[in-house]
Short mmCIF file of C-alpha atoms and ligand atoms in Angstrom, two decimals:
data_model
loop_
_atom_site.label_atom_id
_atom_site.label_comp_id
_atom_site.label_asym_id
_atom_site.label_seq_id
_atom_site.Cartn_x
_atom_site.Cartn_y
_atom_site.Cartn_z
CA UNK A 1 14.65 -2.04 -8.59
CA UNK A 2 13.63 -2.26 -12.23
CA UNK A 3 11.28 -5.25 -11.92
CA UNK A 4 9.31 -3.55 -9.14
CA UNK A 5 9.09 -0.24 -10.97
CA UNK A 6 7.83 -2.04 -14.07
CA UNK A 7 5.17 -3.74 -11.94
CA UNK A 8 4.11 -0.42 -10.42
CA UNK A 9 3.79 1.08 -13.91
CA UNK A 10 1.73 -1.78 -15.30
CA UNK A 11 -0.40 -2.83 -12.31
CA UNK A 12 -0.38 0.12 -9.88
CA UNK A 13 -3.37 2.45 -9.85
CA UNK A 14 -2.95 6.11 -8.98
CA UNK A 15 -5.88 6.97 -6.72
CA UNK A 16 -5.17 10.70 -6.32
CA UNK A 17 -2.10 12.95 -6.09
CA UNK A 18 -0.91 11.16 -2.93
CA UNK A 19 -2.10 7.55 -3.02
CA UNK A 20 -1.12 4.52 -5.08
CA UNK A 21 -3.14 1.32 -5.06
CA UNK A 22 -1.07 -1.85 -5.40
CA UNK A 23 -3.63 -4.37 -4.20
CA UNK A 24 -2.93 -6.75 -7.08
CA UNK A 25 0.64 -7.62 -6.00
CA UNK A 26 1.50 -6.14 -2.58
CA UNK A 27 -1.38 -5.06 -0.33
CA UNK A 28 -4.10 -7.63 -0.90
CA UNK A 29 -3.17 -10.24 -3.48
CA UNK A 30 0.54 -10.96 -3.14
CA UNK A 31 2.84 -12.05 -5.94
CA UNK A 32 5.34 -14.54 -4.48
CA UNK A 33 7.93 -14.33 -7.30
CA UNK A 34 8.08 -10.56 -6.97
CA UNK A 35 8.35 -10.84 -3.16
CA UNK A 36 11.23 -13.27 -3.65
CA UNK A 37 13.11 -10.77 -5.80
CA UNK A 38 12.37 -8.00 -3.31
CA UNK A 39 13.75 -10.15 -0.48
CA UNK A 40 16.83 -10.98 -2.53
CA UNK A 41 17.45 -7.29 -3.27
CA UNK A 42 17.12 -6.18 0.37
CA UNK A 43 19.37 -9.04 1.49
CA UNK A 44 21.99 -7.98 -1.08
CA UNK A 45 21.86 -4.32 -0.04
CA UNK A 46 22.17 -5.14 3.68
CA UNK A 47 24.49 -8.13 3.39
CA UNK A 48 27.32 -6.41 5.30
CA UNK A 49 25.11 -5.04 8.08
CA UNK A 50 25.38 -8.15 10.30
CA UNK A 51 21.59 -8.33 10.61
CA UNK A 52 20.37 -10.68 13.35
CA UNK A 53 16.63 -10.06 12.92
CA UNK A 54 14.19 -8.50 10.50
CA UNK A 55 11.37 -6.42 12.02
CA UNK A 56 8.19 -5.27 10.29
CA UNK A 57 4.62 -4.30 11.16
CA UNK A 58 1.48 -6.18 10.31
CA UNK A 59 0.00 -6.70 7.83
CA UNK A 60 1.40 -5.67 4.45
CA UNK A 61 5.05 -5.51 5.48
CA UNK A 62 5.17 -9.20 6.33
CA UNK A 63 5.53 -10.70 2.84
CA UNK A 64 8.56 -8.63 1.81
CA UNK A 65 10.08 -8.91 5.28
CA UNK A 66 9.72 -12.68 5.32
CA UNK A 67 11.52 -13.08 2.00
CA UNK A 68 14.28 -10.75 3.21
CA UNK A 69 14.66 -12.77 6.41
CA UNK A 70 14.81 -15.97 4.36
CA UNK A 71 17.68 -14.66 2.21
CA UNK A 72 19.52 -13.26 5.25
CA UNK A 73 18.85 -16.49 7.15
CA UNK A 74 17.56 -14.72 10.27
CA UNK A 75 14.18 -14.69 12.06
CA UNK A 76 11.39 -12.28 11.21
CA UNK A 77 9.39 -10.51 13.93
CA UNK A 78 6.30 -8.49 13.12
CA UNK A 79 4.92 -5.81 15.42
CA UNK A 80 1.26 -6.22 16.25
CA UNK A 81 -1.38 -3.55 15.86
CA UNK A 82 -4.03 -5.63 17.55
CA UNK A 83 -3.95 -7.00 21.06
CA UNK A 84 -2.93 -10.61 21.33
CA UNK A 85 -5.64 -12.85 22.77
CA UNK A 86 -3.00 -14.77 24.71
CA UNK A 87 -0.77 -12.30 26.51
CA UNK A 88 -0.35 -8.58 27.12
CA UNK A 89 2.64 -8.93 29.42
CA UNK A 90 6.27 -7.97 28.79
CA UNK A 91 5.69 -5.88 25.71
CA UNK A 92 7.56 -3.04 24.10
CA UNK A 93 4.99 -0.56 22.79
CA UNK A 94 4.85 2.62 20.72
CA UNK A 95 1.96 4.85 19.65
CA UNK A 96 1.87 5.22 15.87
CA UNK A 97 -0.32 7.87 14.26
CA UNK A 98 -1.35 7.28 10.66
CA UNK A 99 -1.86 10.49 8.69
CA UNK A 100 -3.25 8.43 5.82
CA UNK A 101 -5.83 6.61 7.94
CA UNK A 102 -6.22 9.32 10.63
CA UNK A 103 -5.98 6.84 13.47
CA UNK A 104 -3.52 5.94 16.20
CA UNK A 105 -2.41 2.37 16.74
CA UNK A 106 -0.60 1.02 19.74
CA UNK A 107 2.08 -1.14 18.16
CA UNK A 108 3.64 -3.87 20.28
CA UNK A 109 6.40 -6.49 20.22
CA UNK A 110 6.88 -9.11 22.93
CA UNK A 111 10.13 -8.39 24.76
CA UNK A 112 11.32 -11.99 24.35
CA UNK A 113 11.74 -11.50 20.59
CA UNK A 114 14.09 -8.50 20.71
CA UNK A 115 17.32 -8.86 22.61
CA UNK A 116 19.90 -6.40 23.88
CA UNK A 117 22.50 -6.17 21.10
CA UNK A 118 20.29 -7.45 18.27
CA UNK A 119 21.11 -5.92 14.88
CA UNK A 120 17.69 -5.08 13.47
CA UNK A 121 16.73 -4.47 9.84
CA UNK A 122 13.31 -2.80 9.58
CA UNK A 123 11.31 -3.59 6.44
CA UNK A 124 7.98 -2.07 5.39
CA UNK A 125 5.87 -1.90 2.25
CA UNK A 126 5.18 1.86 2.04
CA UNK A 127 6.95 4.89 3.40
CA UNK A 128 4.71 7.93 3.59
CA UNK A 129 4.95 9.93 6.81
CA UNK A 130 7.45 7.66 8.50
CA UNK A 131 5.48 7.28 11.70
CA UNK A 132 5.30 3.49 11.47
CA UNK A 133 9.07 3.12 10.92
CA UNK A 134 9.93 5.59 13.67
CA UNK A 135 7.59 3.73 16.03
CA UNK A 136 9.48 0.52 15.24
CA UNK A 137 12.82 2.31 15.80
CA UNK A 138 11.52 3.43 19.20
CA UNK A 139 10.64 -0.18 20.09
CA UNK A 140 14.11 -1.36 19.02
CA UNK A 141 15.68 1.31 21.27
CA UNK A 142 13.54 0.17 24.21
CA UNK A 143 15.02 -3.31 23.72
CA UNK A 144 18.56 -1.82 23.66
CA UNK A 145 18.97 -3.34 20.21
CA UNK A 146 20.37 -1.49 17.20
CA UNK A 147 18.64 -0.43 13.97
CA UNK A 148 21.14 -1.21 11.18
CA UNK A 149 18.87 0.04 8.45
CA UNK A 150 15.41 0.54 7.01
CA UNK A 151 14.28 -1.15 3.80
CA UNK A 152 11.18 0.15 2.06
CA UNK A 153 9.45 -1.37 -0.95
CA UNK A 154 7.73 1.83 -2.17
CA UNK A 155 8.90 5.22 -0.93
CA UNK A 156 6.75 8.26 -1.66
CA UNK A 157 9.66 10.67 -1.69
CA UNK A 158 7.37 13.71 -1.79
CA UNK A 159 6.06 12.93 1.70
CA UNK A 160 8.05 13.64 4.87
CA UNK A 161 8.95 10.07 5.97
CA UNK A 162 12.20 9.60 4.04
CA UNK A 163 13.60 12.92 5.27
CA UNK A 164 12.60 12.16 8.88
CA UNK A 165 14.31 8.77 8.81
CA UNK A 166 17.54 10.05 7.27
CA UNK A 167 17.59 13.00 9.69
CA UNK A 168 17.22 10.58 12.58
CA UNK A 169 20.45 8.99 11.31
CA UNK A 170 19.14 5.70 9.95
CA UNK A 171 20.33 4.12 6.70
CA UNK A 172 17.37 4.02 4.30
CA UNK A 173 17.16 1.80 1.20
CA UNK A 174 13.99 2.08 -0.89
CA UNK A 175 13.43 -0.17 -3.91
CA UNK A 176 11.14 2.26 -5.75
CA UNK A 177 11.18 5.99 -5.05
CA UNK A 178 8.22 8.00 -6.27
CA UNK A 179 8.66 11.67 -7.05
CA UNK A 180 4.98 12.41 -7.78
CA UNK A 181 1.75 11.28 -9.38
CA UNK A 182 0.40 13.24 -12.32
CA UNK A 183 -2.47 12.54 -14.74
CA UNK A 184 -2.86 9.06 -13.31
CA UNK A 185 0.83 8.30 -13.93
CA UNK A 186 3.67 7.46 -11.56
CA UNK A 187 6.82 9.58 -11.85
CA UNK A 188 9.89 8.02 -10.25
CA UNK A 189 12.75 10.05 -8.81
CA UNK A 190 15.30 10.74 -11.56
CA UNK A 191 18.18 9.38 -9.48
CA UNK A 192 16.23 6.15 -8.84
CA UNK A 193 18.18 4.13 -11.38
CA UNK A 194 18.97 0.90 -9.52
P1 G4P B 1 3.71 5.79 7.46
O1 G4P B 1 3.37 4.30 7.38
O2 G4P B 1 4.88 6.19 6.63
O3 G4P B 1 3.77 6.29 8.86
O4 G4P B 1 2.53 6.57 6.75
P2 G4P B 1 1.01 6.56 7.04
O5 G4P B 1 0.79 6.49 8.51
O6 G4P B 1 0.45 7.71 6.33
O7 G4P B 1 0.52 5.17 6.40
C1 G4P B 1 -0.51 4.47 7.00
C2 G4P B 1 -0.89 3.27 6.22
O8 G4P B 1 -1.18 3.62 4.88
C3 G4P B 1 0.17 2.19 6.14
O9 G4P B 1 -0.49 0.96 5.99
C4 G4P B 1 0.86 2.51 4.82
O10 G4P B 1 1.50 1.38 4.29
C5 G4P B 1 -0.33 2.90 3.99
N1 G4P B 1 -0.02 3.78 2.87
C6 G4P B 1 0.53 5.00 2.91
N2 G4P B 1 0.57 5.52 1.67
C7 G4P B 1 0.05 4.58 0.83
C8 G4P B 1 -0.17 4.52 -0.58
O11 G4P B 1 0.11 5.44 -1.36
N3 G4P B 1 -0.73 3.38 -1.06
C9 G4P B 1 -1.07 2.33 -0.25
N4 G4P B 1 -1.59 1.27 -0.86
N5 G4P B 1 -0.87 2.36 1.07
C10 G4P B 1 -0.31 3.48 1.60
P3 G4P B 1 -1.07 0.14 7.19
O12 G4P B 1 -2.09 0.90 7.94
O13 G4P B 1 0.09 -0.31 8.04
O14 G4P B 1 -1.79 -1.04 6.45
P4 G4P B 1 -1.48 -2.58 6.34
O15 G4P B 1 0.00 -2.80 6.45
O16 G4P B 1 -2.21 -3.19 7.50
O17 G4P B 1 -1.98 -2.98 5.01
#
């Protein structure tokens, strides 16, 4: 997605050879117009997938997922990383290890928000090791719903997540695919021309 890649080039900050900081438009401050275009693009790519719900994980996935849900005209559910103060009953749960943060989160979704037969589109902001997405896929399976695809805003193609997700048989659509970081610059995959 050209607009997103332009934004990454102008406003993204390469922290080291594995990490990109995008706090000015995606992970801290959020740019609504860009999120709108991201939502429109995901909705276009998955328009024939008969999506009934969008699923993401708090916190940074929510903005892009909400815009996608708006364009697809379906509800958005976000998985929680923190315990709800209200209820801990009837949950689907998965353990998600973060290689980046070196911590494990128990990720949960209330069973009432995922139904048998739901057609789920998973959206997230970053794809690195794929643990978060695979945890969400696990939760969808527990609900006997179906993952119709995975939409990622920024894929770090040099990390194992994209391969793991494709190998598991899921359709993966990433709006910006990063080949590498070098000398403080972002190098996109050569076949990332959309
Ligand atoms: P995974 O999400 O693919 O399993 O990879 P990993 O466990 O390594 O990622 C853990 C967290 O780090 C995720 O955020 C992910 O979005 C974020 N992350 C991974 N690589 C980068 C990067 O290059 N830049 C930035 N800015 N973030 C990255 P999270 O813990 O879910 O945070 P949040 O959604 O609560 O903000």
